[in-house]
Short mmCIF file of C-alpha atoms in Angstrom, two decimals:
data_model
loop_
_atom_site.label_atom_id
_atom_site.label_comp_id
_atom_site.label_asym_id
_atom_site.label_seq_id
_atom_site.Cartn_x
_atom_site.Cartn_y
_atom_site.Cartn_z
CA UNK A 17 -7.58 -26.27 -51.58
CA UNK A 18 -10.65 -27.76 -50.14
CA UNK A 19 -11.81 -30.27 -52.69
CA UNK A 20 -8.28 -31.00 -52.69
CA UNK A 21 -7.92 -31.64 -49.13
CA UNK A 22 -11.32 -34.02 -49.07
CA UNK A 23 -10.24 -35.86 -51.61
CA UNK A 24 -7.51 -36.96 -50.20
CA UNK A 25 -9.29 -37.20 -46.75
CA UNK A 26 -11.67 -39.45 -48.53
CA UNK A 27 -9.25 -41.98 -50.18
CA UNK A 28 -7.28 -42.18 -46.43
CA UNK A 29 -7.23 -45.57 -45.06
CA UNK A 30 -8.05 -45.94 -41.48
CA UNK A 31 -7.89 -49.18 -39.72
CA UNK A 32 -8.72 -48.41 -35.83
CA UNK A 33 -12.66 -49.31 -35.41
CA UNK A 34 -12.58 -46.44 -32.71
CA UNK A 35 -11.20 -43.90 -35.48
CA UNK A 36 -13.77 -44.68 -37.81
CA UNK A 37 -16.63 -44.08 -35.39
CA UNK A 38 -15.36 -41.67 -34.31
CA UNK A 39 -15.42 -40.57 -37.60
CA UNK A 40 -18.25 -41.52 -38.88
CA UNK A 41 -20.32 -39.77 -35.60
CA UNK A 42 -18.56 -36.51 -36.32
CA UNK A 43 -19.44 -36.41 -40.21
CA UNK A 44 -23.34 -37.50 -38.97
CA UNK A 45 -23.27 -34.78 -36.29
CA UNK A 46 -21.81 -31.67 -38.82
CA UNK A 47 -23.86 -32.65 -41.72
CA UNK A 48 -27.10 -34.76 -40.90
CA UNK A 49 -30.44 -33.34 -40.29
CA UNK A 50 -32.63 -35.78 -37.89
CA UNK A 51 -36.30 -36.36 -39.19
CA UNK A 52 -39.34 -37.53 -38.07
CA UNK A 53 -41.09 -39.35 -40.74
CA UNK A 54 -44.11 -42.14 -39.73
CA UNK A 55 -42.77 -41.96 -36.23
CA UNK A 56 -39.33 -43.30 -36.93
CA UNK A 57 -35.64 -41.44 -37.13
CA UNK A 58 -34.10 -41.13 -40.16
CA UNK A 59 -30.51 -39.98 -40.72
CA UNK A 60 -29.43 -37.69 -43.17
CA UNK A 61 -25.99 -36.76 -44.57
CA UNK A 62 -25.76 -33.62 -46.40
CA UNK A 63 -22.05 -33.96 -48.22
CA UNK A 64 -20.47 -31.95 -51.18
CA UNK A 65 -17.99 -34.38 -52.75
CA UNK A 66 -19.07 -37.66 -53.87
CA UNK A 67 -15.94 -39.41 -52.80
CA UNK A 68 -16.98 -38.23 -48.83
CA UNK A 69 -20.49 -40.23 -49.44
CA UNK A 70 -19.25 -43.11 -50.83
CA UNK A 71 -16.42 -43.64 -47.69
CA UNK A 72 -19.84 -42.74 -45.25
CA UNK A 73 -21.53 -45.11 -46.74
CA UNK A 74 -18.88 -48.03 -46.64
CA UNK A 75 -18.59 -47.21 -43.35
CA UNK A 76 -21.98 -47.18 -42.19
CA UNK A 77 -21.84 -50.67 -43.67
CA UNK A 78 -18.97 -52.18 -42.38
CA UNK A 79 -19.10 -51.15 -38.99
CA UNK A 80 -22.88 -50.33 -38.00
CA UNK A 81 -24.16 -53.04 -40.40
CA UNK A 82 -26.83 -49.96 -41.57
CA UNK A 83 -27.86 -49.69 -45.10
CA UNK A 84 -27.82 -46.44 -47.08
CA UNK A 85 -29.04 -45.00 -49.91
CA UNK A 86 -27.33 -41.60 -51.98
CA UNK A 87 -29.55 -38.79 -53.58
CA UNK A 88 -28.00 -36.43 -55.81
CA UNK A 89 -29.56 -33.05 -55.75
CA UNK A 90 -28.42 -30.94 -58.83
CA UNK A 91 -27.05 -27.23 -58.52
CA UNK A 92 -30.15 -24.94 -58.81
CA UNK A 93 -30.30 -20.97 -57.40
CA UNK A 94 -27.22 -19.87 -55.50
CA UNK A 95 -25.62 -23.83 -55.09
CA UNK A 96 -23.28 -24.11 -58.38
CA UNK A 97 -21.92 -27.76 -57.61
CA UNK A 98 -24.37 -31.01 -57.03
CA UNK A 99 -25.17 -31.97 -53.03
CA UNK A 100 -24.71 -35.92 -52.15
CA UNK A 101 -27.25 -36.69 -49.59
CA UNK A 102 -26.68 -40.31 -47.66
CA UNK A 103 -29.91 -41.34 -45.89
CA UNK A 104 -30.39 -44.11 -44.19
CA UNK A 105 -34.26 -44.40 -43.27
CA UNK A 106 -34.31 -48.56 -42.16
CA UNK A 107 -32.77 -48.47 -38.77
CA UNK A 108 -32.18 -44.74 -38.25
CA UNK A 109 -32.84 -45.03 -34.89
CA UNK A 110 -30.68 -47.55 -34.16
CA UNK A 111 -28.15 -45.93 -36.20
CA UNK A 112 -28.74 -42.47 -34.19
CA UNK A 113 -28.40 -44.10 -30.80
CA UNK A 114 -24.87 -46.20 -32.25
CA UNK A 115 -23.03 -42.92 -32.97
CA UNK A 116 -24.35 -40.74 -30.55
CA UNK A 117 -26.37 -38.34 -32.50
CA UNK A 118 -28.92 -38.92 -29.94
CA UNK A 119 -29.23 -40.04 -26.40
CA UNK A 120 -30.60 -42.79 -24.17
CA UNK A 121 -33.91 -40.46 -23.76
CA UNK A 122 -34.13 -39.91 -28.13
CA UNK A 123 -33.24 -36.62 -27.56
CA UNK A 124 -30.44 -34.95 -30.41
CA UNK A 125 -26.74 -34.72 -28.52
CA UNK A 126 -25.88 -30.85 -29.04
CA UNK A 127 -21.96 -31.18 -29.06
CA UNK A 128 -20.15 -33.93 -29.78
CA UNK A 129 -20.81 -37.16 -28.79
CA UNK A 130 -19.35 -38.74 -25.09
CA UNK A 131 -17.61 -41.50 -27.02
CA UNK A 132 -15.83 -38.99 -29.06
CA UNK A 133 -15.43 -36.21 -26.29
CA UNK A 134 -13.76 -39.00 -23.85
CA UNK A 135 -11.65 -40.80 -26.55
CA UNK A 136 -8.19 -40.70 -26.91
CA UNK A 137 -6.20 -37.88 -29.14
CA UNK A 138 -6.69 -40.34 -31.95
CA UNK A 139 -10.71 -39.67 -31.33
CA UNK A 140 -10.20 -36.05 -31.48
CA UNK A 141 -8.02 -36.56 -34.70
CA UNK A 142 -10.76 -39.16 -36.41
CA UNK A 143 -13.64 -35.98 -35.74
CA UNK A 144 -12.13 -33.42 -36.80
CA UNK A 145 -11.41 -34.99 -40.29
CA UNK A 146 -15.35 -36.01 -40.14
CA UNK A 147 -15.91 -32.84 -39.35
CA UNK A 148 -14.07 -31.21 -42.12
CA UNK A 149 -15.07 -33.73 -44.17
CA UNK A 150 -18.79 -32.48 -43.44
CA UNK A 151 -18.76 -29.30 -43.40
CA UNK A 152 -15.05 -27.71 -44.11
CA UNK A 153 -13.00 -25.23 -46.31
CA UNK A 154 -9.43 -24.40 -46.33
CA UNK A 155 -8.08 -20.84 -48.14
CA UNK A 156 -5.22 -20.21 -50.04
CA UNK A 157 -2.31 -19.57 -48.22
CA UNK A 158 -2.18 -15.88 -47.77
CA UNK A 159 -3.33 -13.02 -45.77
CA UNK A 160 -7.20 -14.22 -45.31
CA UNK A 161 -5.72 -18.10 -44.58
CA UNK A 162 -7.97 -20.30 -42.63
CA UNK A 163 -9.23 -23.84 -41.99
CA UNK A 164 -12.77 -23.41 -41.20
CA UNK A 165 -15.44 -25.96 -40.14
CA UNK A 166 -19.19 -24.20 -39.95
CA UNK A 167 -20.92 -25.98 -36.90
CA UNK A 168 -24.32 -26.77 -36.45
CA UNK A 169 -24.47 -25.34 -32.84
CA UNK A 170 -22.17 -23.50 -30.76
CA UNK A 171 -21.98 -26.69 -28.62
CA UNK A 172 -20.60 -28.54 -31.37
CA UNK A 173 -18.28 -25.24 -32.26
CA UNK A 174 -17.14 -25.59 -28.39
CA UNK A 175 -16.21 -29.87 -28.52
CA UNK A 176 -14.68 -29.58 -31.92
CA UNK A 177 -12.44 -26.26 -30.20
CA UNK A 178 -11.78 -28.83 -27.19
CA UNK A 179 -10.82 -31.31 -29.40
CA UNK A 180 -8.46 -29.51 -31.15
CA UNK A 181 -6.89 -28.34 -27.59
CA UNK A 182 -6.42 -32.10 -26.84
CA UNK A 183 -4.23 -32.06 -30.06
CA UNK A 184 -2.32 -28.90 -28.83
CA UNK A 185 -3.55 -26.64 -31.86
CA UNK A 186 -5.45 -23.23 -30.99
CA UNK A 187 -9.00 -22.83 -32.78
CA UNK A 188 -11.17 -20.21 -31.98
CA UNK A 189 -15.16 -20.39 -31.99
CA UNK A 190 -16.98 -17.15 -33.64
CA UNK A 191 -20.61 -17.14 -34.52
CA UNK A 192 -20.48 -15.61 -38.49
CA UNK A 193 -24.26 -14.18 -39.87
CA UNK A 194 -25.90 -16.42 -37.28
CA UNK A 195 -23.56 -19.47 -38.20
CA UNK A 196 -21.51 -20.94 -35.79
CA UNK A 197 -17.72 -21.88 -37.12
CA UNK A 198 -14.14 -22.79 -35.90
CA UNK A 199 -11.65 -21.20 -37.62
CA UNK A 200 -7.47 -22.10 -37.38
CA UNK A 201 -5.97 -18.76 -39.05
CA UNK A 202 -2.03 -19.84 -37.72
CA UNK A 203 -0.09 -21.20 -40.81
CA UNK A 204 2.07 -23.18 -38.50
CA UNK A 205 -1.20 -24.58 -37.04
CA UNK A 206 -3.51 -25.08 -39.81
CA UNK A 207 -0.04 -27.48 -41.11
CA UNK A 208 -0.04 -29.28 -38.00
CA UNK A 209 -4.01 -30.08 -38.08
CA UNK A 210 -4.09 -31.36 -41.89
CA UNK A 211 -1.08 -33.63 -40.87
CA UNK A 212 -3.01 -34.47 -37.55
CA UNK A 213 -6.00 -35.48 -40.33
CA UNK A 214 -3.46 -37.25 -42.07
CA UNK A 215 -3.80 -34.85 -45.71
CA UNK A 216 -0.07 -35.55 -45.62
CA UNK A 217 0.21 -34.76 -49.67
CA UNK A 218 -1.72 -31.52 -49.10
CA UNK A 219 0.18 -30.56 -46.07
CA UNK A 220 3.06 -30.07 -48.85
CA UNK A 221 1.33 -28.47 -51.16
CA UNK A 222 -0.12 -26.11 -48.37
CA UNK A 223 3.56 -25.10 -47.34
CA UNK A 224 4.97 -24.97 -50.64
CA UNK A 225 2.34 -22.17 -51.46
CA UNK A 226 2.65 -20.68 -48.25
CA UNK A 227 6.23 -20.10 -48.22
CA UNK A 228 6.05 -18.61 -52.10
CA UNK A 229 3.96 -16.65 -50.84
CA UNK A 230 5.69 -15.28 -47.70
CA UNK A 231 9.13 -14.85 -50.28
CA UNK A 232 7.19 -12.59 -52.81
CA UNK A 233 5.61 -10.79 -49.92
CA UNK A 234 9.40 -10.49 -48.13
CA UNK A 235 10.20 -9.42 -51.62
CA UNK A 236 7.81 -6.67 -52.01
CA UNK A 237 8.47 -5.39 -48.81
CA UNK A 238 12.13 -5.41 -49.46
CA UNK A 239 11.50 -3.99 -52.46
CA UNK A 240 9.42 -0.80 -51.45
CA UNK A 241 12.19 -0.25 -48.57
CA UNK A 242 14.99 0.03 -51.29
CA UNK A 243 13.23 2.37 -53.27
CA UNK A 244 12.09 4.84 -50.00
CA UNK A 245 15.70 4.59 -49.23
CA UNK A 246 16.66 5.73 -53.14
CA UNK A 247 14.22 8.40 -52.90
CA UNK A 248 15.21 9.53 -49.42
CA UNK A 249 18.79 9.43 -50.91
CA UNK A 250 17.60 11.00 -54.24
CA UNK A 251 15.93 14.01 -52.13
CA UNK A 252 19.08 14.56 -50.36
CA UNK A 253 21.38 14.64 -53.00
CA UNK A 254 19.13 17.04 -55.06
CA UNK A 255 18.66 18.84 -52.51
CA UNK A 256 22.35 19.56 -51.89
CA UNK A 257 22.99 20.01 -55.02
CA UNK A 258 20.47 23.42 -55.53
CA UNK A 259 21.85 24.69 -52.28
CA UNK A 260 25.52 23.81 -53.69
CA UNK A 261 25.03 26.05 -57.02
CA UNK A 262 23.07 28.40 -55.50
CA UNK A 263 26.69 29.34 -53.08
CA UNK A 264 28.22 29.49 -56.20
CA UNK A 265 25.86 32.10 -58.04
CA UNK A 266 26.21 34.18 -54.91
CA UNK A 267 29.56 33.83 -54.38
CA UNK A 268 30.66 34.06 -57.98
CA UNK A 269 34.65 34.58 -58.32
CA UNK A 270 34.96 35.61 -54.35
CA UNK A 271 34.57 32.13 -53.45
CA UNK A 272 37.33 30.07 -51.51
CA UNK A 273 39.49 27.84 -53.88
CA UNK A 274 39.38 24.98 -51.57
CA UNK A 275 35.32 25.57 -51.21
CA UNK A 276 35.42 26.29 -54.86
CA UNK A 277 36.60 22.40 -55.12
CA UNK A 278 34.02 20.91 -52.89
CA UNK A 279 31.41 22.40 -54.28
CA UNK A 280 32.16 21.48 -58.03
CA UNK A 281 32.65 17.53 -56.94
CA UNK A 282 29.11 18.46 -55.29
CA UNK A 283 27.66 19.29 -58.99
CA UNK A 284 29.42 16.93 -60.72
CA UNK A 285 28.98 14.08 -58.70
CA UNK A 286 25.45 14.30 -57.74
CA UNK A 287 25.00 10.62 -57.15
CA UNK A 288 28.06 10.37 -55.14
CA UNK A 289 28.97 9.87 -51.24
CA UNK A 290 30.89 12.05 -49.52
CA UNK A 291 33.40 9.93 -49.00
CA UNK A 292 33.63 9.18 -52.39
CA UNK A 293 33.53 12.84 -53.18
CA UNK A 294 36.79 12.94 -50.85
CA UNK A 295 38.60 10.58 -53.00
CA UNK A 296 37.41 12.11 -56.12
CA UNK A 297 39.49 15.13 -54.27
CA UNK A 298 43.35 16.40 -55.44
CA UNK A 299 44.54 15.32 -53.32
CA UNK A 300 41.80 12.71 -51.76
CA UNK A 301 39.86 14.20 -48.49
CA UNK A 302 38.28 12.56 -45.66
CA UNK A 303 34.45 12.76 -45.94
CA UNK A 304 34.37 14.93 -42.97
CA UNK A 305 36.80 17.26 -44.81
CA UNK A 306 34.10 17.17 -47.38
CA UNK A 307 31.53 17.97 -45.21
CA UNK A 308 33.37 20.68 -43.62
CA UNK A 309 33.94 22.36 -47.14
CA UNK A 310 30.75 22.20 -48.21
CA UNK A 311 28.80 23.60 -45.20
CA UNK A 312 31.62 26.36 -44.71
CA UNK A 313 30.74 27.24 -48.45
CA UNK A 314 26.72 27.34 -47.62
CA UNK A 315 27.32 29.81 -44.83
CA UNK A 316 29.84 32.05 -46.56
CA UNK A 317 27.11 32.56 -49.83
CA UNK A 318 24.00 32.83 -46.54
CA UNK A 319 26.30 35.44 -44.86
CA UNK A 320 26.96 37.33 -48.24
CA UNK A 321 23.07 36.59 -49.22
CA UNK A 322 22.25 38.75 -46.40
CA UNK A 323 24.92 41.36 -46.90
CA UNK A 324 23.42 41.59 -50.46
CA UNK A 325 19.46 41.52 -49.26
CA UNK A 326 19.13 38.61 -51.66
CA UNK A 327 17.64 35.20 -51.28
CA UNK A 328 19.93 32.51 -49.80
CA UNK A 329 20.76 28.78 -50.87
CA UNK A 330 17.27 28.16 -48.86
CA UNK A 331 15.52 30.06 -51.76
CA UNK A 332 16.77 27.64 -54.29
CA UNK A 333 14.51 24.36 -52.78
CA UNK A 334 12.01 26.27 -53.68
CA UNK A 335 12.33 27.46 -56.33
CA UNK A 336 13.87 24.50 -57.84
CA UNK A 337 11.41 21.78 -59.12
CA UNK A 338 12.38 19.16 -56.76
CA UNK A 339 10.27 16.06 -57.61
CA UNK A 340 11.12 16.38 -61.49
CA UNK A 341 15.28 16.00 -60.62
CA UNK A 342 14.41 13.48 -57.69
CA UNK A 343 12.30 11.51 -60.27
CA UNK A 344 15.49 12.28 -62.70
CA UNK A 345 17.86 11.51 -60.39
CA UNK A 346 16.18 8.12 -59.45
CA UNK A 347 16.16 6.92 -62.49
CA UNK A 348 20.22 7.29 -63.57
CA UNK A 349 20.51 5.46 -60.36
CA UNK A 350 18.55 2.65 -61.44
CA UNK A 351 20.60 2.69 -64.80
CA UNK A 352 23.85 2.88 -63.60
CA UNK A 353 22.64 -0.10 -61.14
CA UNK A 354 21.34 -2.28 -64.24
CA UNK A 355 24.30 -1.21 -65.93
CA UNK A 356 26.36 -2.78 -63.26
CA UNK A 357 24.31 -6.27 -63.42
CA UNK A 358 24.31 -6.25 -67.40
CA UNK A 359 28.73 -5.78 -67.35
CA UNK A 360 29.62 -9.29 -65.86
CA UNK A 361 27.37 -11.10 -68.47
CA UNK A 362 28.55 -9.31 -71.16
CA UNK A 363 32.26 -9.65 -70.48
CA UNK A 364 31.45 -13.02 -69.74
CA UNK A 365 29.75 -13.54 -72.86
CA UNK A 366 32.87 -11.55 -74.80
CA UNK A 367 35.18 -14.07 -73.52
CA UNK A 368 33.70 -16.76 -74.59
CA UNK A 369 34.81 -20.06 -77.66
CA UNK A 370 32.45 -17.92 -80.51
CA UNK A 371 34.45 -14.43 -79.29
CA UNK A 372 37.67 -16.64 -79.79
#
């Protein structure tokens, strides 16, 4: 969203003369390179979106009076897009000591400059849109979301992390491959400093991503719970049910007639609960009747396991292929639930004027 951002940045109209060189000092100080050349200053504005060199350059006229010229350097090597460089080489030094690039003495300010670092919250507001304006980017909502600014120094990093303090938004200074930057990686902050900047349309757009994106992730989540829950249930029931006709085998016709009964709901009813294995019941049991049954029947066929020297209802996990049934199991779940959404429509759409 970063061309998107400056280009709405760069159409913004700002009336307050303090705002405006404010910045105008902020864009000069994150994107000009001071040069010596005869013995006299000139200014230099390296920019990436035309739009940003024309609005420096109407306001180096209008409110320093300082002419300007714009060179377009093509893309060549690694640089895909074209670079607008503003330069103003009559009255660079002039210009230098007006926005406080440079100080009484000629020498280059390393931060920001003392009009901008005293100034009101509007100040602080007015240089960090130069700044981004300079030398920003803003991600895509999402995991790796951030509103960067690469500085030129780490005492410019430090002022433009002050400035955003005045403004009550956390940025943090990090020095990246020997670059200095401020990064804002809080959604709920990066929001409240492109309103602060006053990219009111892309503020919208920024939150209307962000939330999509926070529903599909809440989704996904959601989504991978419900089916470790199915499994976990799909294990269990499986599971039970090996156990369940393994009693039986052992058991064979000596087998309770009440624990007879639990157990075949047990088979049958595979994807059932236990309570509604109990109402399945005639007549209906509780679930912990159910239960009761149905671990009474696992240690009568253990007990007579043993008595025999056989393998128990233990045995039968493993030698049952458990992941094939789970995987089985899972999916007549899933079909019985998308069986269950698909019934409503299509008595809905059965009682309908063309059914009449």
């Amino acid at each position: 969203m970063t061309a998107e951002v400056k280009d709405e940045l760069s159409r913004l109209d700002v009336t307050r003369v303090c705002c405006r060189k404010s910045e105008v000092s902020a864009m000069l100080r994150f994107s000009s390179g001071l040069h010596l050349v005869a013995g006299h200053i000139v200014v230099e504005a390296d920019l990436d979106a035309g739009a940003t060199a024309r609005r420096l350059r109407k306001d180096l006229a209008e409110i320093f009076n300082a002419e300007s010229e714009i060179a377009i350097m093509q893309p060549s090597g690694l640089r895909k897009s074209p670079r607008y460089v503003v330069r103003v080489v009559t009255g660079g030094e002039h210009l230098a000591r007006q926005t406080g690039i440079v100080d009484a003495s000629g020498r280059p300010v390393r931060g920001l400059p003392p009009a901008v670092v005293t100034g009101g919250v509007c100040d602080a507001e007015a240089a960090w849109r130069g700044a981004f304006l300079a030398h920003g980017t803003l991600t895509e909502p999402g995991r790796s979301a951030a509103l960067e600014v690469q500085c030129p120094g780490p005492e410019a990093a430090l002022a433009l992390v002050g400035a955003a303090r005045r403004m009550g938004i956390p940025a943090k200074s990090r020095e990246v491959r020997g670059v200095d930057r401020v990064v804002i990686r809080d959604g709920d902050a990066i929001g409240a400093m492109l309103t602060r900047m006053g990219a009111h349309s892309s503020v919208l757009v920024w939150e209307e991503r962000r939330m999509r994106r926070e529903v599909r992730a809440t989704a996904n989540r959601l989504a991978n719970f419900d089916d470790a829950n199915l499994r976990r249930s799909a294990r269990a029931a499986v599971a039970a049910g090996a156990r369940v006709r393994r009693a039986m085998e052992i058991l064979g016709d000596e087998v309770p007639d009440h624990l007879a009964e639990a157990g075949r709901l047990r088979l049958e009813h595979r994807q059932a609960s236990l309570e509604e294995l109990g109402a399945l019941a005639d007549p209906p049991m509780t679930k912990d009747a159910v239960a009761g049954r149905i671990r009474r029947l696992l240690a009568t066929a253990d007990k007579r396991a043993a008595e025999l020297g056989i393998p128990n209802t233990e045995a039968a996990l493993a030698e049952a292929d458990l992941d094939a049934e789970i995987d089985a199991e899972m999916d007549a779940v899933r079909i019985a639930a998308l069986g269950a959404d698909i019934a409503p429509a299509s008595t809905a759409a059965s009682d309908g004027p063309n059914q009449a």
